[in-house]
Amino acid sequence: MQLGYVTDDIDAAASFLESRLGTVACVKHFKSSLGGGRPRSGAGDPRTPFVVVDGEPADEWVIDVALVNAGPTNLEIIRPVGGRVDLYRGAVRPAQPATLHHLGFRVDDFDEASAVVAASGRTWKQFGDSGAIRFGYLDMTAELGHYVEIMELDEEAAQGFAHLEAASNAGRDQAH
């Protein structure tokens, strides 16, 4: 459902998608942070935002994000800002509009996906919960040249992606 890119200039990357690839305007979110939170220790604990990088909860983790759709496919651009964001920072090609970083796939049950990952002898390079999206990244760079992100969306997040697709389709309909 998603092609994820990284950049060192979120505005230039968004402008590239809009002007060179013909997308509608990107929706930007600046200084998105999941740092400081911790995973739930029990099923009854409240769900709070967090991110775990290389098995350790990140106290600081800040990114800028731009989102737009090309029909049903979401294009995500991430600019690493601060903290434990080397997963993104290491792939940035300075002065280039964007670099492919990950392919994103939606699942109905993140716990089930995590069990499949563990059964395969792998671990998440990074995983977390934004409150609306539970996600994990598998490091497939050696095999495929990119990461694979697995996402479970709550209803609000699913509606947000549906809105981006509708905006893309409306923009395409107006262009014809």
PDB file of N, CA and C in Angstrom, residues 10-78:
ATOM      1  N   ILE A  10      12.319  18.037   3.119  1.00  0.00           N
ATOM      2  CA  ILE A  10      10.935  17.595   2.941  1.00  0.00           C
ATOM      3  C   ILE A  10      10.194  18.453   1.925  1.00  0.00           C
ATOM      4  N   ASP A  11      10.454  19.761   1.913  1.00  0.00           N
ATOM      5  CA  ASP A  11       9.769  20.649   0.971  1.00  0.00           C
ATOM      6  C   ASP A  11      10.194  20.369  -0.469  1.00  0.00           C
ATOM      7  N   ALA A  12      11.495  20.173  -0.685  1.00  0.00           N
ATOM      8  CA  ALA A  12      11.986  19.880  -2.034  1.00  0.00           C
ATOM      9  C   ALA A  12      11.450  18.528  -2.516  1.00  0.00           C
ATOM     10  N   ALA A  13      11.399  17.534  -1.630  1.00  0.00           N
ATOM     11  CA  ALA A  13      10.889  16.218  -2.009  1.00  0.00           C
ATOM     12  C   ALA A  13       9.403  16.293  -2.354  1.00  0.00           C
ATOM     13  N   ALA A  14       8.625  17.012  -1.540  1.00  0.00           N
ATOM     14  CA  ALA A  14       7.195  17.162  -1.821  1.00  0.00           C
ATOM     15  C   ALA A  14       6.995  17.898  -3.138  1.00  0.00           C
ATOM     16  N   SER A  15       7.760  18.950  -3.354  1.00  0.00           N
ATOM     17  CA  SER A  15       7.665  19.707  -4.599  1.00  0.00           C
ATOM     18  C   SER A  15       7.993  18.823  -5.802  1.00  0.00           C
ATOM     19  N   PHE A  16       8.984  17.949  -5.651  1.00  0.00           N
ATOM     20  CA  PHE A  16       9.350  17.023  -6.720  1.00  0.00           C
ATOM     21  C   PHE A  16       8.167  16.115  -7.075  1.00  0.00           C
ATOM     22  N   LEU A  17       7.527  15.534  -6.056  1.00  0.00           N
ATOM     23  CA  LEU A  17       6.390  14.650  -6.326  1.00  0.00           C
ATOM     24  C   LEU A  17       5.262  15.417  -7.008  1.00  0.00           C
ATOM     25  N   GLU A  18       5.006  16.633  -6.518  1.00  0.00           N
ATOM     26  CA  GLU A  18       3.896  17.426  -7.044  1.00  0.00           C
ATOM     27  C   GLU A  18       4.166  17.920  -8.467  1.00  0.00           C
ATOM     28  N   SER A  19       5.389  18.387  -8.731  1.00  0.00           N
ATOM     29  CA  SER A  19       5.676  19.000 -10.030  1.00  0.00           C
ATOM     30  C   SER A  19       6.171  18.003 -11.077  1.00  0.00           C
ATOM     31  N   ARG A  20       6.995  17.070 -10.675  1.00  0.00           N
ATOM     32  CA  ARG A  20       7.593  16.136 -11.645  1.00  0.00           C
ATOM     33  C   ARG A  20       6.789  14.857 -11.811  1.00  0.00           C
ATOM     34  N   LEU A  21       6.125  14.416 -10.741  1.00  0.00           N
ATOM     35  CA  LEU A  21       5.347  13.179 -10.839  1.00  0.00           C
ATOM     36  C   LEU A  21       3.850  13.447 -10.896  1.00  0.00           C
ATOM     37  N   GLY A  22       3.451  14.714 -10.769  1.00  0.00           N
ATOM     38  CA  GLY A  22       2.060  15.091 -10.958  1.00  0.00           C
ATOM     39  C   GLY A  22       1.103  14.715  -9.854  1.00  0.00           C
ATOM     40  N   THR A  23       1.594  14.556  -8.626  1.00  0.00           N
ATOM     41  CA  THR A  23       0.680  14.248  -7.531  1.00  0.00           C
ATOM     42  C   THR A  23      -0.062  15.519  -7.110  1.00  0.00           C
ATOM     43  N   VAL A  24      -1.135  15.348  -6.365  1.00  0.00           N
ATOM     44  CA  VAL A  24      -1.774  16.486  -5.717  1.00  0.00           C
ATOM     45  C   VAL A  24      -0.846  16.935  -4.583  1.00  0.00           C
ATOM     46  N   ALA A  25      -1.196  18.011  -3.913  1.00  0.00           N
ATOM     47  CA  ALA A  25      -0.348  18.553  -2.846  1.00  0.00           C
ATOM     48  C   ALA A  25      -0.149  17.532  -1.724  1.00  0.00           C
ATOM     49  N   CYS A  26       1.087  17.432  -1.269  1.00  0.00           N
ATOM     50  CA  CYS A  26       1.419  16.545  -0.158  1.00  0.00           C
ATOM     51  C   CYS A  26       0.888  17.134   1.150  1.00  0.00           C
ATOM     52  N   VAL A  27       0.494  16.257   2.058  1.00  0.00           N
ATOM     53  CA  VAL A  27       0.097  16.654   3.404  1.00  0.00           C
ATOM     54  C   VAL A  27       1.332  16.479   4.283  1.00  0.00           C
ATOM     55  N   LYS A  28       1.769  17.577   4.914  1.00  0.00           N
ATOM     56  CA  LYS A  28       3.011  17.540   5.693  1.00  0.00           C
ATOM     57  C   LYS A  28       2.727  17.569   7.188  1.00  0.00           C
ATOM     58  N   HIS A  29       3.541  16.817   7.915  1.00  0.00           N
ATOM     59  CA  HIS A  29       3.500  16.791   9.379  1.00  0.00           C
ATOM     60  C   HIS A  29       4.932  17.017   9.852  1.00  0.00           C
ATOM     61  N   PHE A  30       5.143  18.108  10.581  1.00  0.00           N
ATOM     62  CA  PHE A  30       6.488  18.435  11.034  1.00  0.00           C
ATOM     63  C   PHE A  30       6.688  18.017  12.490  1.00  0.00           C
ATOM     64  N   LYS A  31       7.904  17.556  12.771  1.00  0.00           N
ATOM     65  CA  LYS A  31       8.325  17.171  14.121  1.00  0.00           C
ATOM     66  C   LYS A  31       7.409  16.142  14.770  1.00  0.00           C
ATOM     67  N   SER A  32       7.100  15.094  14.002  1.00  0.00           N
ATOM     68  CA  SER A  32       6.355  13.963  14.550  1.00  0.00           C
ATOM     69  C   SER A  32       7.275  13.213  15.498  1.00  0.00           C
ATOM     70  N   SER A  33       6.814  12.984  16.719  1.00  0.00           N
ATOM     71  CA  SER A  33       7.670  12.362  17.723  1.00  0.00           C
ATOM     72  C   SER A  33       6.989  11.171  18.370  1.00  0.00           C
ATOM     73  N   LEU A  34       7.718  10.078  18.478  1.00  0.00           N
ATOM     74  CA  LEU A  34       7.255   8.912  19.233  1.00  0.00           C
ATOM     75  C   LEU A  34       8.210   8.601  20.378  1.00  0.00           C
ATOM     76  N   GLY A  35       9.205   9.437  20.590  1.00  0.00           N
ATOM     77  CA  GLY A  35      10.204   9.186  21.621  1.00  0.00           C
ATOM     78  C   GLY A  35       9.652   9.343  23.021  1.00  0.00           C
ATOM     79  N   GLY A  36      10.255   8.609  23.937  1.00  0.00           N
ATOM     80  CA  GLY A  36       9.926   8.728  25.351  1.00  0.00           C
ATOM     81  C   GLY A  36       8.904   7.740  25.855  1.00  0.00           C
ATOM     82  N   GLY A  37       8.098   7.176  24.964  1.00  0.00           N
ATOM     83  CA  GLY A  37       7.096   6.209  25.385  1.00  0.00           C
ATOM     84  C   GLY A  37       7.688   4.822  25.553  1.00  0.00           C
ATOM     85  N   ARG A  38       6.900   3.935  26.110  1.00  0.00           N
ATOM     86  CA  ARG A  38       7.320   2.558  26.320  1.00  0.00           C
ATOM     87  C   ARG A  38       6.217   1.605  25.888  1.00  0.00           C
ATOM     88  N   PRO A  39       6.589   0.419  25.378  1.00  0.00           N
ATOM     89  CA  PRO A  39       5.563  -0.570  25.023  1.00  0.00           C
ATOM     90  C   PRO A  39       4.748  -0.971  26.247  1.00  0.00           C
ATOM     91  N   ARG A  40       3.523  -1.413  26.021  1.00  0.00           N
ATOM     92  CA  ARG A  40       2.681  -1.883  27.125  1.00  0.00           C
ATOM     93  C   ARG A  40       3.311  -3.124  27.731  1.00  0.00           C
ATOM     94  N   SER A  41       3.285  -3.214  29.047  1.00  0.00           N
ATOM     95  CA  SER A  41       3.840  -4.404  29.689  1.00  0.00           C
ATOM     96  C   SER A  41       2.771  -5.458  29.932  1.00  0.00           C
ATOM     97  N   GLY A  42       1.506  -5.051  29.898  1.00  0.00           N
ATOM     98  CA  GLY A  42       0.407  -5.995  30.060  1.00  0.00           C
ATOM     99  C   GLY A  42      -0.758  -5.599  29.180  1.00  0.00           C
ATOM    100  N   ALA A  43      -1.623  -6.555  28.880  1.00  0.00           N
ATOM    101  CA  ALA A  43      -2.739  -6.300  27.974  1.00  0.00           C
ATOM    102  C   ALA A  43      -3.684  -5.228  28.506  1.00  0.00           C
ATOM    103  N   GLY A  44      -3.752  -5.065  29.808  1.00  0.00           N
ATOM    104  CA  GLY A  44      -4.648  -4.079  30.399  1.00  0.00           C
ATOM    105  C   GLY A  44      -4.058  -2.681  30.484  1.00  0.00           C
ATOM    106  N   ASP A  45      -2.768  -2.562  30.198  1.00  0.00           N
ATOM    107  CA  ASP A  45      -2.123  -1.251  30.267  1.00  0.00           C
ATOM    108  C   ASP A  45      -2.638  -0.340  29.158  1.00  0.00           C
ATOM    109  N   PRO A  46      -2.639   0.972  29.404  1.00  0.00           N
ATOM    110  CA  PRO A  46      -3.086   1.892  28.355  1.00  0.00           C
ATOM    111  C   PRO A  46      -2.130   1.890  27.164  1.00  0.00           C
ATOM    112  N   ARG A  47      -2.681   2.128  25.994  1.00  0.00           N
ATOM    113  CA  ARG A  47      -1.901   2.188  24.756  1.00  0.00           C
ATOM    114  C   ARG A  47      -1.372   3.609  24.604  1.00  0.00           C
ATOM    115  N   THR A  48      -0.054   3.750  24.630  1.00  0.00           N
ATOM    116  CA  THR A  48       0.569   5.061  24.479  1.00  0.00           C
ATOM    117  C   THR A  48       1.603   5.007  23.351  1.00  0.00           C
ATOM    118  N   PRO A  49       1.837   6.137  22.687  1.00  0.00           N
ATOM    119  CA  PRO A  49       2.824   6.142  21.593  1.00  0.00           C
ATOM    120  C   PRO A  49       4.232   5.798  22.088  1.00  0.00           C
ATOM    121  N   PHE A  50       4.956   5.024  21.258  1.00  0.00           N
ATOM    122  CA  PHE A  50       6.343   4.665  21.560  1.00  0.00           C
ATOM    123  C   PHE A  50       7.005   4.184  20.290  1.00  0.00           C
ATOM    124  N   VAL A  51       8.331   4.095  20.327  1.00  0.00           N
ATOM    125  CA  VAL A  51       9.093   3.440  19.267  1.00  0.00           C
ATOM    126  C   VAL A  51      10.279   2.734  19.913  1.00  0.00           C
ATOM    127  N   VAL A  52      10.574   1.538  19.418  1.00  0.00           N
ATOM    128  CA  VAL A  52      11.704   0.738  19.877  1.00  0.00           C
ATOM    129  C   VAL A  52      12.641   0.563  18.682  1.00  0.00           C
ATOM    130  N   VAL A  53      13.900   0.916  18.869  1.00  0.00           N
ATOM    131  CA  VAL A  53      14.896   0.817  17.809  1.00  0.00           C
ATOM    132  C   VAL A  53      15.982  -0.154  18.271  1.00  0.00           C
ATOM    133  N   ASP A  54      16.247  -1.167  17.463  1.00  0.00           N
ATOM    134  CA  ASP A  54      17.255  -2.180  17.809  1.00  0.00           C
ATOM    135  C   ASP A  54      17.039  -2.738  19.209  1.00  0.00           C
ATOM    136  N   GLY A  55      15.774  -2.983  19.562  1.00  0.00           N
ATOM    137  CA  GLY A  55      15.440  -3.606  20.834  1.00  0.00           C
ATOM    138  C   GLY A  55      15.389  -2.670  22.035  1.00  0.00           C
ATOM    139  N   GLU A  56      15.701  -1.392  21.859  1.00  0.00           N
ATOM    140  CA  GLU A  56      15.720  -0.436  22.971  1.00  0.00           C
ATOM    141  C   GLU A  56      14.712   0.685  22.734  1.00  0.00           C
ATOM    142  N   PRO A  57      13.866   0.998  23.727  1.00  0.00           N
ATOM    143  CA  PRO A  57      12.953   2.129  23.564  1.00  0.00           C
ATOM    144  C   PRO A  57      13.741   3.422  23.322  1.00  0.00           C
ATOM    145  N   ALA A  58      13.261   4.218  22.378  1.00  0.00           N
ATOM    146  CA  ALA A  58      13.928   5.477  22.033  1.00  0.00           C
ATOM    147  C   ALA A  58      13.360   6.612  22.877  1.00  0.00           C
ATOM    148  N   ASP A  59      14.239   7.324  23.553  1.00  0.00           N
ATOM    149  CA  ASP A  59      13.801   8.482  24.335  1.00  0.00           C
ATOM    150  C   ASP A  59      13.566   9.695  23.435  1.00  0.00           C
ATOM    151  N   GLU A  60      14.302   9.770  22.337  1.00  0.00           N
ATOM    152  CA  GLU A  60      14.073  10.834  21.357  1.00  0.00           C
ATOM    153  C   GLU A  60      13.993  10.200  19.974  1.00  0.00           C
ATOM    154  N   TRP A  61      12.956  10.569  19.215  1.00  0.00           N
ATOM    155  CA  TRP A  61      12.729  10.040  17.869  1.00  0.00           C
ATOM    156  C   TRP A  61      11.799  11.024  17.173  1.00  0.00           C
ATOM    157  N   VAL A  62      12.366  11.843  16.269  1.00  0.00           N
ATOM    158  CA  VAL A  62      11.590  12.913  15.636  1.00  0.00           C
ATOM    159  C   VAL A  62      11.832  12.884  14.127  1.00  0.00           C
ATOM    160  N   ILE A  63      10.734  12.922  13.371  1.00  0.00           N
ATOM    161  CA  ILE A  63      10.795  12.941  11.908  1.00  0.00           C
ATOM    162  C   ILE A  63       9.789  13.960  11.373  1.00  0.00           C
ATOM    163  N   ASP A  64      10.059  14.473  10.159  1.00  0.00           N
ATOM    164  CA  ASP A  64       9.064  15.197   9.372  1.00  0.00           C
ATOM    165  C   ASP A  64       8.527  14.202   8.358  1.00  0.00           C
ATOM    166  N   VAL A  65       7.243  14.317   8.040  1.00  0.00           N
ATOM    167  CA  VAL A  65       6.611  13.383   7.111  1.00  0.00           C
ATOM    168  C   VAL A  65       5.751  14.152   6.118  1.00  0.00           C
ATOM    169  N   ALA A  66       5.802  13.742   4.861  1.00  0.00           N
ATOM    170  CA  ALA A  66       4.882  14.240   3.842  1.00  0.00           C
ATOM    171  C   ALA A  66       4.194  13.019   3.238  1.00  0.00           C
ATOM    172  N   LEU A  67       2.887  13.118   3.075  1.00  0.00           N
ATOM    173  CA  LEU A  67       2.094  12.004   2.553  1.00  0.00           C
ATOM    174  C   LEU A  67       1.254  12.468   1.370  1.00  0.00           C
ATOM    175  N   VAL A  68       1.160  11.613   0.364  1.00  0.00           N
ATOM    176  CA  VAL A  68       0.311  11.857  -0.798  1.00  0.00           C
ATOM    177  C   VAL A  68       0.053  10.501  -1.432  1.00  0.00           C
ATOM    178  N   ASN A  69      -1.023  10.393  -2.168  1.00  0.00           N
ATOM    179  CA  ASN A  69      -1.292   9.144  -2.874  1.00  0.00           C
ATOM    180  C   ASN A  69      -1.173   9.337  -4.371  1.00  0.00           C
ATOM    181  N   ALA A  70      -0.798   8.262  -5.040  1.00  0.00           N
ATOM    182  CA  ALA A  70      -0.880   8.140  -6.489  1.00  0.00           C
ATOM    183  C   ALA A  70      -1.879   7.007  -6.696  1.00  0.00           C
ATOM    184  N   GLY A  71      -3.169   7.360  -6.856  1.00  0.00           N
ATOM    185  CA  GLY A  71      -4.220   6.347  -6.874  1.00  0.00           C
ATOM    186  C   GLY A  71      -4.241   5.621  -5.544  1.00  0.00           C
ATOM    187  N   PRO A  72      -4.254   4.279  -5.550  1.00  0.00           N
ATOM    188  CA  PRO A  72      -4.330   3.544  -4.289  1.00  0.00           C
ATOM    189  C   PRO A  72      -3.007   3.443  -3.531  1.00  0.00           C
ATOM    190  N   THR A  73      -1.910   3.862  -4.144  1.00  0.00           N
ATOM    191  CA  THR A  73      -0.600   3.710  -3.506  1.00  0.00           C
ATOM    192  C   THR A  73      -0.206   4.980  -2.767  1.00  0.00           C
ATOM    193  N   ASN A  74       0.102   4.823  -1.485  1.00  0.00           N
ATOM    194  CA  ASN A  74       0.547   5.943  -0.678  1.00  0.00           C
ATOM    195  C   ASN A  74       2.036   6.168  -0.895  1.00  0.00           C
ATOM    196  N   LEU A  75       2.413   7.432  -1.058  1.00  0.00           N
ATOM    197  CA  LEU A  75       3.820   7.821  -1.136  1.00  0.00           C
ATOM    198  C   LEU A  75       4.131   8.578   0.143  1.00  0.00           C
ATOM    199  N   GLU A  76       5.069   8.064   0.911  1.00  0.00           N
ATOM    200  CA  GLU A  76       5.469   8.675   2.178  1.00  0.00           C
ATOM    201  C   GLU A  76       6.896   9.173   2.035  1.00  0.00           C
ATOM    202  N   ILE A  77       7.120  10.405   2.462  1.00  0.00           N
ATOM    203  CA  ILE A  77       8.474  10.963   2.481  1.00  0.00           C
ATOM    204  C   ILE A  77       8.810  11.258   3.934  1.00  0.00           C
ATOM    205  N   ILE A  78       9.952  10.766   4.386  1.00  0.00           N
ATOM    206  CA  ILE A  78      10.397  10.960   5.763  1.00  0.00           C
ATOM    207  C   ILE A  78      11.713  11.723   5.765  1.00  0.00           C
TER     208      ILE A  78
END
